[in-house]
């Protein structure tokens, strides 16, 4: 870390296009970067560190931190979502008019990713001559990580924005330029596939890495499988996903272990996780701002105290909707493992007392009928929604020193896990005509969910696959892209996302390009967003 800190003092994000005054992709952080800092191992390490830091920073911004779980068919707008900017997660979820090309929040996501792409390019283009085998191995590892992260970033961008510019590192001495032409998405997917294939031989399996926050061979295979799924190349997707399962060094974990925390972070390095953005409680100014977003306003109930085991400080931006819960059978163990279904009275003191004469006492479950009583809630206008069911996958307790009033924490952000690889492989095999293998794979997920084989599938359909994805991966950031790939985003949002149902239009299957980029690069705005 000493080397990293030393170089981070001087490192800045490298502009992709533009002059010091007119950058198209990046308009900030143009500090000088000495040549020798990218021409040695320490410089490579520091540059890759900044790739992770810049990409992770999206999840440190409360206005965009949960953008990947917004705007699908599984959630209902939380009671306090209107406190968020309309151009940020509020508009990303509701598709309201404030979600537009001029949104600074859309620009911030775009800018963070392109800044990270710039540093990936620098690492890949390095000209370091290694002094020995140790340095050779380190350079190969960093270049492999850069290829994997470049593939990840391009996949995120192309799925959201469709046609985008390729980030190119200008040759030494060449003047900055405004031109940043949009590439057809086929070009971007080719780059993703090329990067994954370049990364695979350079990276180790998960067990040979420094942990879940380091790109691994399995991560490259996983991104490759997702790219092939987007392209409809089922056979290739099946092979890539099978490689995650067989070569990645991962194993499915018990339901209660997947999202567990431990003071030494070991729990967050469990072998189901393929890749996470890491947070460290010793770095106090870099905090995860996702952890409170799916906590309803339970502490507004008189007789229910704010408590870290109940989610701590609530932000109430999103909650699972009734449709989501309707997908689960009563014996599905995931329901209780990953959700909080009821709230109980746990305090009865002056200023936070159970309503006298209500018949309720400490230990009883809070009911909608209680919340409707006069004096039962400090926000009566929000009704029983303050005790609605919650998904706990993002929550953080006091393991890392979080206090009950803190609106941030230090749990990692899980990007991919092994269960998704099983579901990708199952769908790819099914679409490619190998139903037998598809059933074997999806039933591994079912057997864990039910503790036995009693609820195994005997046949598959697209709806079954879609529903199993919701049960297993809901609120982990994959649903929006899955619905888009299947051509169901608009239909499903209209059917199940109450706040978005009247707003979503065909244009919303692609996000708007940031208008500042469109104006400076003089490129065509995405269809439907140019007026």
Coordinates of C-alpha atoms in Angstrom, one line a residue:
X1 CA 0.0 0.0 0.0
X2 CA 2.9 2.4 0.6
X3 CA 3.8 2.3 -3.1
X4 CA 0.1 2.8 -4.1
X5 CA -0.3 5.8 -1.8
X6 CA 3.0 7.3 -3.0
X7 CA 1.9 7.3 -6.7
X8 CA -1.7 8.2 -6.0
X9 CA -0.5 11.6 -4.8
X10 CA 0.6 12.4 -8.3
X11 CA -1.7 10.3 -10.4
X12 CA -4.7 11.9 -12.1
X13 CA -7.3 10.6 -14.5
X14 CA -6.0 10.7 -18.0
X15 CA -8.3 12.6 -20.4
X16 CA -9.5 10.5 -23.4
X17 CA -10.3 13.2 -25.8
X18 CA -10.2 17.0 -25.7
X19 CA -7.9 19.8 -24.6
X20 CA -7.3 20.9 -21.0
X21 CA -10.2 23.3 -21.3
X22 CA -12.6 21.2 -23.4
X23 CA -12.7 17.5 -22.5
X24 CA -15.4 15.4 -24.0
X25 CA -15.3 12.4 -21.8
X26 CA -13.6 13.9 -18.7
X27 CA -13.6 17.5 -17.7
X28 CA -11.8 17.3 -14.4
X29 CA -8.6 16.2 -12.7
X30 CA -6.0 17.1 -15.2
X31 CA -3.0 17.1 -12.9
X32 CA 0.3 16.4 -14.6
X33 CA 1.4 12.8 -14.8
X34 CA 5.1 12.2 -14.9
X35 CA 6.2 9.7 -17.5
X36 CA 8.3 7.6 -15.1
X37 CA 5.2 7.0 -12.9
X38 CA 3.6 4.7 -15.6
X39 CA 6.9 3.3 -16.7
X40 CA 7.6 1.2 -13.6
X41 CA 5.7 -1.4 -11.6
X42 CA 4.6 1.0 -8.9
X43 CA 3.0 3.2 -11.5
X44 CA 1.1 0.3 -13.0
X45 CA -0.1 -0.8 -9.6
X46 CA -1.2 2.8 -8.7
X47 CA -3.0 3.2 -12.1
X48 CA -4.9 0.0 -11.7
X49 CA -5.8 1.0 -8.1
X50 CA -7.3 4.1 -9.5
X51 CA -9.4 2.1 -12.0
X52 CA -11.1 0.3 -9.1
X53 CA -11.4 3.5 -7.1
X54 CA -13.0 5.5 -9.9
X55 CA -15.4 2.7 -10.9
X56 CA -16.3 2.1 -7.2
X57 CA -17.0 5.8 -6.7
X58 CA -20.3 5.4 -8.4
X59 CA -21.5 3.4 -5.3
X60 CA -20.2 6.2 -3.0
X61 CA -22.6 8.7 -4.5
X62 CA -26.1 8.5 -2.9
X63 CA -27.7 10.0 -6.0
X64 CA -26.5 7.2 -8.3
X65 CA -25.3 4.4 -6.0
X66 CA -28.1 1.9 -6.8
X67 CA -28.7 2.9 -10.4
X68 CA -28.3 -0.8 -11.5
X69 CA -31.3 -1.9 -9.5
X70 CA -33.6 0.9 -10.6
X71 CA -36.1 0.9 -13.4
X72 CA -36.9 -2.9 -13.6
X73 CA -40.0 -4.9 -12.7
X74 CA -39.1 -6.0 -9.2
X75 CA -39.3 -2.9 -7.1
X76 CA -41.7 -0.3 -5.8
X77 CA -40.5 3.3 -5.3
X78 CA -39.6 3.8 -1.7
X79 CA -41.5 6.4 0.4
X80 CA -38.4 8.7 0.4
X81 CA -37.3 8.3 -3.2
X82 CA -38.6 11.8 -3.9
X83 CA -35.7 13.1 -1.8
X84 CA -33.3 12.0 -4.5
X85 CA -32.7 14.1 -7.6
X86 CA -35.0 13.4 -10.5
X87 CA -32.0 13.1 -12.8
X88 CA -30.5 10.4 -10.6
X89 CA -31.9 7.2 -9.1
X90 CA -35.4 8.7 -8.9
X91 CA -35.6 9.3 -12.6
X92 CA -33.6 6.2 -13.4
X93 CA -36.3 4.2 -11.6
X94 CA -39.4 6.2 -12.7
X95 CA -38.3 7.2 -16.2
X96 CA -39.7 10.7 -15.5
X97 CA -38.8 13.6 -17.6
X98 CA -35.9 14.7 -15.4
X99 CA -34.0 11.6 -16.5
X100 CA -32.6 13.2 -19.6
X101 CA -29.4 13.9 -21.6
X102 CA -28.8 16.9 -19.4
X103 CA -28.7 14.8 -16.2
X104 CA -25.5 15.4 -14.2
X105 CA -26.1 12.1 -12.6
X106 CA -26.0 10.2 -15.9
X107 CA -22.9 12.2 -16.8
X108 CA -21.2 11.2 -13.6
X109 CA -21.7 7.5 -14.3
X110 CA -20.4 8.0 -17.9
X111 CA -17.5 10.0 -16.7
X112 CA -16.4 7.6 -14.0
X113 CA -16.4 4.7 -16.4
X114 CA -14.5 6.5 -19.1
X115 CA -11.9 7.8 -16.7
X116 CA -11.4 4.2 -15.6
X117 CA -11.1 3.1 -19.2
X118 CA -8.4 5.7 -19.8
X119 CA -6.3 4.1 -17.1
X120 CA -7.0 0.6 -18.3
X121 CA -5.6 1.8 -21.7
X122 CA -2.5 3.2 -20.1
X123 CA -1.8 -0.1 -18.3
X124 CA -2.3 -2.2 -21.4
X125 CA -0.1 0.1 -23.5
X126 CA 2.8 0.1 -20.9
X127 CA 6.3 -0.3 -22.3
X128 CA 8.0 -1.4 -19.1
X129 CA 10.9 -3.8 -19.6
X130 CA 10.9 -6.3 -16.7
X131 CA 14.1 -6.8 -14.8
X132 CA 13.4 -10.4 -13.8
X133 CA 10.7 -13.1 -13.7
X134 CA 9.0 -11.5 -10.7
X135 CA 8.5 -8.3 -12.6
X136 CA 7.3 -10.1 -15.7
X137 CA 4.6 -11.9 -13.7
X138 CA 3.5 -8.6 -12.0
X139 CA 3.3 -6.8 -15.4
X140 CA 1.3 -9.7 -16.9
X141 CA -1.1 -9.7 -13.9
X142 CA -1.7 -5.9 -14.1
X143 CA -2.2 -6.1 -17.9
X144 CA -4.7 -9.0 -17.4
X145 CA -6.6 -7.0 -14.7
X146 CA -6.7 -4.0 -17.1
X147 CA -8.1 -6.1 -19.9
X148 CA -10.8 -7.6 -17.6
X149 CA -11.8 -4.3 -16.2
X150 CA -11.9 -2.7 -19.6
X151 CA -14.2 -5.5 -20.7
X152 CA -16.4 -4.9 -17.6
X153 CA -16.6 -1.2 -18.2
X154 CA -17.5 -1.5 -21.9
X155 CA -20.1 -4.1 -21.1
X156 CA -21.7 -1.7 -18.6
X157 CA -21.6 1.2 -21.1
X158 CA -22.8 -0.6 -24.1
X159 CA -25.7 -2.3 -22.3
X160 CA -26.9 1.1 -21.0
X161 CA -26.0 3.4 -23.9
X162 CA -25.8 1.1 -27.0
X163 CA -23.5 2.9 -29.5
X164 CA -20.6 4.5 -27.6
X165 CA -17.1 5.8 -28.4
X166 CA -14.0 3.5 -28.0
X167 CA -11.6 5.1 -25.6
X168 CA -8.3 5.5 -27.3
X169 CA -4.9 6.4 -25.9
X170 CA -3.4 9.2 -27.9
X171 CA 0.1 8.5 -29.2
X172 CA 2.9 10.5 -27.5
X173 CA 3.1 14.0 -28.9
X174 CA -0.2 13.9 -30.6
X175 CA -2.5 16.9 -30.0
X176 CA -5.7 16.3 -28.1
X177 CA -8.8 16.1 -30.4
X178 CA -12.5 16.6 -30.1
X179 CA -13.4 13.7 -32.4
X180 CA -14.9 10.8 -30.5
X181 CA -17.1 9.0 -33.0
X182 CA -19.7 6.5 -31.8
X183 CA -19.0 2.9 -32.7
X184 CA -21.7 0.4 -33.6
X185 CA -22.3 -1.8 -30.6
X186 CA -20.9 -4.8 -32.6
X187 CA -17.5 -3.1 -32.4
X188 CA -17.8 -2.6 -28.7
X189 CA -18.8 -6.2 -28.2
X190 CA -15.8 -7.4 -30.3
X191 CA -13.6 -5.3 -28.0
X192 CA -15.2 -6.9 -24.9
X193 CA -14.6 -10.4 -26.3
X194 CA -11.0 -9.6 -27.3
X195 CA -10.3 -8.1 -23.9
X196 CA -11.7 -11.2 -22.1
X197 CA -9.7 -13.5 -24.3
X198 CA -6.6 -11.4 -23.6
X199 CA -7.2 -11.5 -19.9
X200 CA -7.9 -15.2 -19.4
X201 CA -4.3 -16.5 -19.9
X202 CA -2.9 -13.6 -17.9
X203 CA -5.0 -14.0 -14.8
X204 CA -5.2 -16.8 -12.2
X205 CA -8.2 -18.6 -10.9
X206 CA -9.9 -17.1 -7.8
X207 CA -7.7 -19.1 -5.4
X208 CA -4.5 -17.6 -6.8
X209 CA -5.6 -14.0 -6.5
X210 CA -5.5 -11.6 -3.5
X211 CA -9.2 -12.0 -3.0
X212 CA -12.6 -11.2 -4.4
X213 CA -11.7 -7.5 -5.2
X214 CA -9.0 -8.6 -7.6
X215 CA -10.0 -9.7 -11.2
X216 CA -9.6 -13.4 -11.8
X217 CA -9.7 -15.8 -14.7
X218 CA -13.3 -16.5 -13.6
X219 CA -14.2 -12.8 -13.9
X220 CA -13.0 -12.7 -17.5
X221 CA -14.9 -15.9 -18.4
X222 CA -18.0 -14.5 -16.7
X223 CA -18.0 -11.2 -18.6
X224 CA -17.4 -13.2 -21.8
X225 CA -20.5 -15.3 -21.1
X226 CA -22.6 -12.1 -20.6
X227 CA -21.3 -10.6 -23.8
X228 CA -22.1 -13.7 -25.8
X229 CA -25.6 -13.8 -24.2
X230 CA -26.2 -10.3 -25.4
X231 CA -25.1 -11.3 -28.9
X232 CA -27.3 -14.4 -28.9
X233 CA -24.3 -16.7 -29.3
X234 CA -25.7 -19.4 -27.0
X235 CA -23.0 -22.1 -27.6
X236 CA -20.2 -19.7 -26.9
X237 CA -22.0 -18.3 -23.8
X238 CA -22.5 -21.8 -22.5
X239 CA -18.8 -22.7 -22.8
X240 CA -17.7 -19.5 -21.1
X241 CA -20.2 -19.9 -18.2
X242 CA -19.2 -23.5 -17.8
X243 CA -15.6 -22.4 -17.5
X244 CA -16.6 -20.1 -14.7
X245 CA -18.2 -23.0 -12.9
X246 CA -15.4 -25.5 -13.5
X247 CA -12.2 -23.4 -13.7
X248 CA -12.9 -20.4 -11.6
X249 CA -12.2 -21.9 -8.2
X250 CA -15.7 -21.0 -6.9
X251 CA -18.3 -23.0 -5.0
X252 CA -21.9 -22.4 -4.2
X253 CA -22.3 -21.3 -0.5
X254 CA -25.1 -21.7 2.0
X255 CA -27.7 -19.0 1.7
X256 CA -26.8 -17.4 5.0
X257 CA -23.1 -17.1 4.0
X258 CA -23.3 -15.3 0.7
X259 CA -24.1 -11.9 2.0
X260 CA -22.5 -12.4 5.5
X261 CA -20.1 -9.9 7.1
X262 CA -17.1 -10.5 9.4
X263 CA -14.7 -8.1 11.0
X264 CA -11.7 -9.5 9.1
X265 CA -13.6 -9.4 5.8
X266 CA -13.2 -13.1 5.3
X267 CA -17.0 -13.6 5.0
X268 CA -17.0 -11.1 2.1
X269 CA -14.4 -13.3 0.4
X270 CA -16.5 -16.4 0.3
X271 CA -16.0 -18.7 -2.6
X272 CA -19.4 -17.9 -4.3
X273 CA -18.3 -14.4 -5.1
X274 CA -16.6 -13.8 -8.4
X275 CA -15.9 -10.0 -8.1
X276 CA -16.7 -7.2 -5.7
X277 CA -15.7 -3.6 -5.3
X278 CA -14.0 -3.4 -1.9
X279 CA -14.4 -1.0 0.9
X280 CA -12.0 -0.6 3.8
X281 CA -13.1 0.9 7.1
X282 CA -9.6 2.4 7.5
X283 CA -10.2 4.6 4.5
X284 CA -12.8 6.7 6.2
X285 CA -13.6 9.1 3.4
X286 CA -14.6 6.3 0.9
X287 CA -17.8 4.8 1.9
X288 CA -20.5 2.6 0.4
X289 CA -23.8 4.6 0.0
X290 CA -26.0 1.7 -1.0
X291 CA -26.4 0.0 2.3
X292 CA -29.4 2.1 3.6
X293 CA -31.2 2.6 0.3
X294 CA -33.5 -0.4 0.7
X295 CA -34.4 0.1 4.4
X296 CA -38.0 1.3 4.9
X297 CA -38.9 3.9 7.5
X298 CA -39.5 1.3 10.2
X299 CA -38.2 3.6 13.0
X300 CA -41.0 6.0 12.4
X301 CA -43.3 3.5 14.3
X302 CA -43.6 4.5 17.9
X303 CA -42.4 1.4 19.8
X304 CA -39.8 0.4 17.2
X305 CA -36.2 1.7 17.7
X306 CA -33.6 2.4 15.1
X307 CA -31.3 -0.6 15.2
X308 CA -28.4 -1.8 13.1
X309 CA -29.9 -5.3 13.0
X310 CA -33.0 -3.8 11.4
X311 CA -31.0 -1.9 8.8
X312 CA -29.9 1.1 10.8
X313 CA -30.7 4.5 9.4
X314 CA -33.4 4.1 6.7
X315 CA -33.4 5.9 3.3
X316 CA -36.4 4.2 1.8
X317 CA -35.5 4.6 -1.8
X318 CA -36.6 1.2 -3.1
X319 CA -38.5 -1.8 -1.8
X320 CA -39.4 -5.2 -3.3
X321 CA -42.8 -5.1 -4.8
X322 CA -45.7 -7.6 -4.4
X323 CA -44.9 -9.1 -7.8
X324 CA -41.4 -10.0 -6.7
X325 CA -42.6 -11.7 -3.5
X326 CA -45.3 -13.5 -5.5
X327 CA -42.6 -15.4 -7.3
X328 CA -41.5 -17.3 -4.2
X329 CA -43.0 -20.5 -2.9
X330 CA -43.6 -20.6 0.9
X331 CA -40.9 -23.3 1.3
X332 CA -38.2 -21.3 -0.6
X333 CA -35.5 -20.7 2.0
X334 CA -34.3 -17.6 0.2
X335 CA -37.4 -15.7 1.5
X336 CA -36.2 -15.7 5.1
X337 CA -32.5 -15.8 4.3
X338 CA -32.5 -12.6 2.3
X339 CA -35.5 -10.5 3.4
X340 CA -37.0 -8.9 6.5
X341 CA -40.7 -9.7 6.4
X342 CA -41.9 -8.2 9.7
X343 CA -41.0 -5.6 12.3
X344 CA -41.4 -6.1 16.0
X345 CA -41.9 -3.7 18.9
X346 CA -38.6 -3.4 20.8
X347 CA -38.9 -0.3 22.9
X348 CA -41.6 1.4 25.1
X349 CA -40.3 4.5 26.6
X350 CA -41.2 8.2 26.7
X351 CA -40.9 9.6 23.3
X352 CA -41.0 6.2 21.6
X353 CA -43.9 4.5 23.3
X354 CA -46.3 1.9 22.1
X355 CA -49.7 3.5 21.8
X356 CA -51.4 3.0 25.2
X357 CA -54.4 0.7 25.1
X358 CA -53.5 -0.6 21.7
X359 CA -53.0 -4.1 23.0
X360 CA -49.5 -4.4 21.6
X361 CA -46.4 -5.1 23.7
X362 CA -42.6 -5.5 23.2
X363 CA -42.0 -8.6 21.1
X364 CA -45.2 -8.4 19.1
X365 CA -45.2 -8.0 15.3
X366 CA -46.1 -4.5 14.1
X367 CA -49.2 -4.6 12.0
X368 CA -50.8 -2.2 9.5
X369 CA -53.7 -1.9 11.8
X370 CA -51.4 -0.6 14.6
X371 CA -49.7 1.9 12.2
X372 CA -53.1 3.3 11.3
X373 CA -53.8 4.2 15.0
X374 CA -53.6 7.8 16.1
X375 CA -50.1 8.4 17.5
X376 CA -48.6 5.2 16.2
X377 CA -46.3 6.8 13.7
X378 CA -44.4 10.0 13.4
X379 CA -45.1 10.0 9.7
X380 CA -48.7 8.9 9.5
X381 CA -49.1 10.2 5.9
X382 CA -46.9 7.3 4.8
X383 CA -49.2 4.7 6.2
X384 CA -48.2 1.0 6.5
X385 CA -45.5 1.4 3.9
X386 CA -43.1 2.2 6.7
X387 CA -43.2 -1.4 7.7
X388 CA -43.1 -3.0 4.2
X389 CA -41.0 -6.0 3.5
X390 CA -37.4 -5.4 2.7
X391 CA -34.5 -7.1 0.9
X392 CA -31.5 -7.3 3.2
X393 CA -28.8 -8.2 0.6
X394 CA -27.3 -4.6 0.7
X395 CA -27.6 -4.0 4.5
X396 CA -24.8 -3.5 6.9
X397 CA -24.8 -3.9 10.6
X398 CA -22.2 -2.8 13.1
X399 CA -19.5 -5.3 12.0
X400 CA -17.3 -2.6 10.6
X401 CA -18.0 0.0 13.3
X402 CA -21.0 1.5 11.6
X403 CA -23.3 3.5 14.0
X404 CA -27.0 3.3 13.9
X405 CA -27.4 6.9 12.5
X406 CA -24.7 6.5 9.8
X407 CA -25.9 6.8 6.2
X408 CA -22.9 4.9 4.8
X409 CA -20.7 1.9 5.5
X410 CA -17.9 -0.3 4.4
X411 CA -19.4 -3.5 3.1
X412 CA -18.2 -4.5 -0.3
X413 CA -20.4 -4.2 -3.4
X414 CA -20.9 -7.6 -4.9
X415 CA -20.7 -7.3 -8.7
X416 CA -21.0 -11.0 -9.8
X417 CA -21.4 -14.3 -8.1
X418 CA -21.4 -18.0 -9.1
X419 CA -25.1 -18.5 -9.0
X420 CA -25.4 -16.1 -11.9
X421 CA -23.0 -18.2 -13.9
X422 CA -25.2 -21.3 -13.2
X423 CA -28.2 -19.4 -14.5
X424 CA -26.4 -18.1 -17.6
X425 CA -25.1 -21.5 -18.4
X426 CA -28.6 -23.0 -17.9
X427 CA -30.3 -20.5 -20.2
X428 CA -27.5 -20.7 -22.8
X429 CA -27.7 -24.5 -22.9
X430 CA -31.5 -24.4 -23.1
X431 CA -31.5 -22.0 -25.9
X432 CA -28.9 -24.1 -27.7
X433 CA -31.0 -27.2 -27.4
X434 CA -29.3 -29.0 -24.5
X435 CA -32.2 -29.1 -22.1
X436 CA -30.7 -31.9 -20.0
X437 CA -27.6 -29.9 -19.0
X438 CA -29.7 -26.8 -18.6
X439 CA -31.9 -28.6 -16.0
X440 CA -28.9 -29.9 -14.2
X441 CA -27.5 -26.4 -13.7
X442 CA -30.7 -24.5 -12.8
X443 CA -31.7 -27.3 -10.4
X444 CA -28.4 -26.8 -8.5
X445 CA -29.8 -23.4 -7.6
X446 CA -33.2 -24.8 -6.8
X447 CA -31.8 -27.5 -4.5
X448 CA -30.0 -25.0 -2.5
X449 CA -33.1 -22.8 -2.3
X450 CA -35.3 -25.6 -1.0
X451 CA -32.8 -27.9 0.7
X452 CA -33.8 -30.9 -1.4
X453 CA -34.8 -31.9 -4.9
X454 CA -38.5 -31.7 -4.3
X455 CA -39.0 -28.4 -6.3
X456 CA -36.6 -29.2 -9.2
X457 CA -37.7 -28.3 -12.6
X458 CA -38.4 -31.0 -15.2
X459 CA -38.7 -28.6 -18.2
X460 CA -37.7 -25.0 -18.9
X461 CA -39.3 -22.0 -20.5
X462 CA -38.1 -18.4 -20.8
X463 CA -40.6 -17.4 -18.1
X464 CA -39.2 -20.0 -15.7
X465 CA -35.7 -18.8 -16.4
X466 CA -36.7 -15.2 -15.9
X467 CA -38.5 -15.9 -12.7
X468 CA -35.6 -17.9 -11.3
X469 CA -33.3 -15.1 -12.1
X470 CA -35.6 -12.8 -10.1
X471 CA -35.6 -15.1 -7.0
X472 CA -31.9 -15.7 -7.0
X473 CA -30.4 -12.4 -8.2
X474 CA -33.1 -9.8 -7.4
X475 CA -31.6 -6.4 -6.4
X476 CA -28.1 -7.4 -7.3
X477 CA -28.0 -5.2 -10.4
X478 CA -28.6 -7.7 -13.3
X479 CA -32.4 -7.5 -13.9
X480 CA -32.5 -4.4 -16.1
X481 CA -30.0 -5.8 -18.6
X482 CA -31.6 -9.2 -18.6
X483 CA -35.1 -7.7 -19.4
X484 CA -33.5 -5.6 -22.1
X485 CA -31.7 -8.6 -23.7
X486 CA -35.0 -10.5 -23.7
X487 CA -36.9 -7.6 -25.3
X488 CA -39.2 -7.4 -22.2
X489 CA -38.0 -4.3 -20.4
X490 CA -40.9 -2.0 -21.4
X491 CA -43.6 -4.7 -21.1
X492 CA -42.5 -5.8 -17.7
X493 CA -42.0 -2.3 -16.3
X494 CA -45.5 -1.4 -17.5
X495 CA -46.9 -4.4 -15.8
X496 CA -45.1 -4.3 -12.5
X497 CA -43.3 -1.0 -11.7
X498 CA -46.1 1.3 -10.6
X499 CA -44.3 4.6 -10.6
X500 CA -42.7 3.9 -14.0
X501 CA -45.6 2.2 -15.8
X502 CA -47.0 5.3 -17.4
X503 CA -43.6 6.9 -18.1
X504 CA -41.5 4.2 -19.8
X505 CA -41.2 4.4 -23.6
X506 CA -39.4 2.4 -26.2
X507 CA -36.5 5.0 -26.0
X508 CA -35.8 4.0 -22.4
X509 CA -34.2 0.7 -23.4
X510 CA -31.2 2.8 -24.1
X511 CA -30.0 5.6 -21.8
X512 CA -29.4 9.1 -23.2
X513 CA -25.8 10.0 -24.0
X514 CA -24.7 12.9 -21.8
X515 CA -25.6 16.0 -23.8
X516 CA -22.3 17.7 -23.0
X517 CA -20.6 14.8 -24.9
X518 CA -23.0 15.0 -27.8
X519 CA -22.5 18.7 -28.2
X520 CA -18.7 18.7 -28.1
X521 CA -18.2 15.5 -30.1
X522 CA -21.0 16.4 -32.5
X523 CA -22.4 12.9 -32.6
X524 CA -26.0 11.8 -32.9
X525 CA -28.0 11.5 -29.7
X526 CA -29.6 8.1 -29.0
X527 CA -33.0 7.6 -30.7
X528 CA -35.8 9.4 -28.9
X529 CA -33.6 11.5 -26.7
X530 CA -32.8 14.3 -29.2
X531 CA -35.7 16.6 -28.4

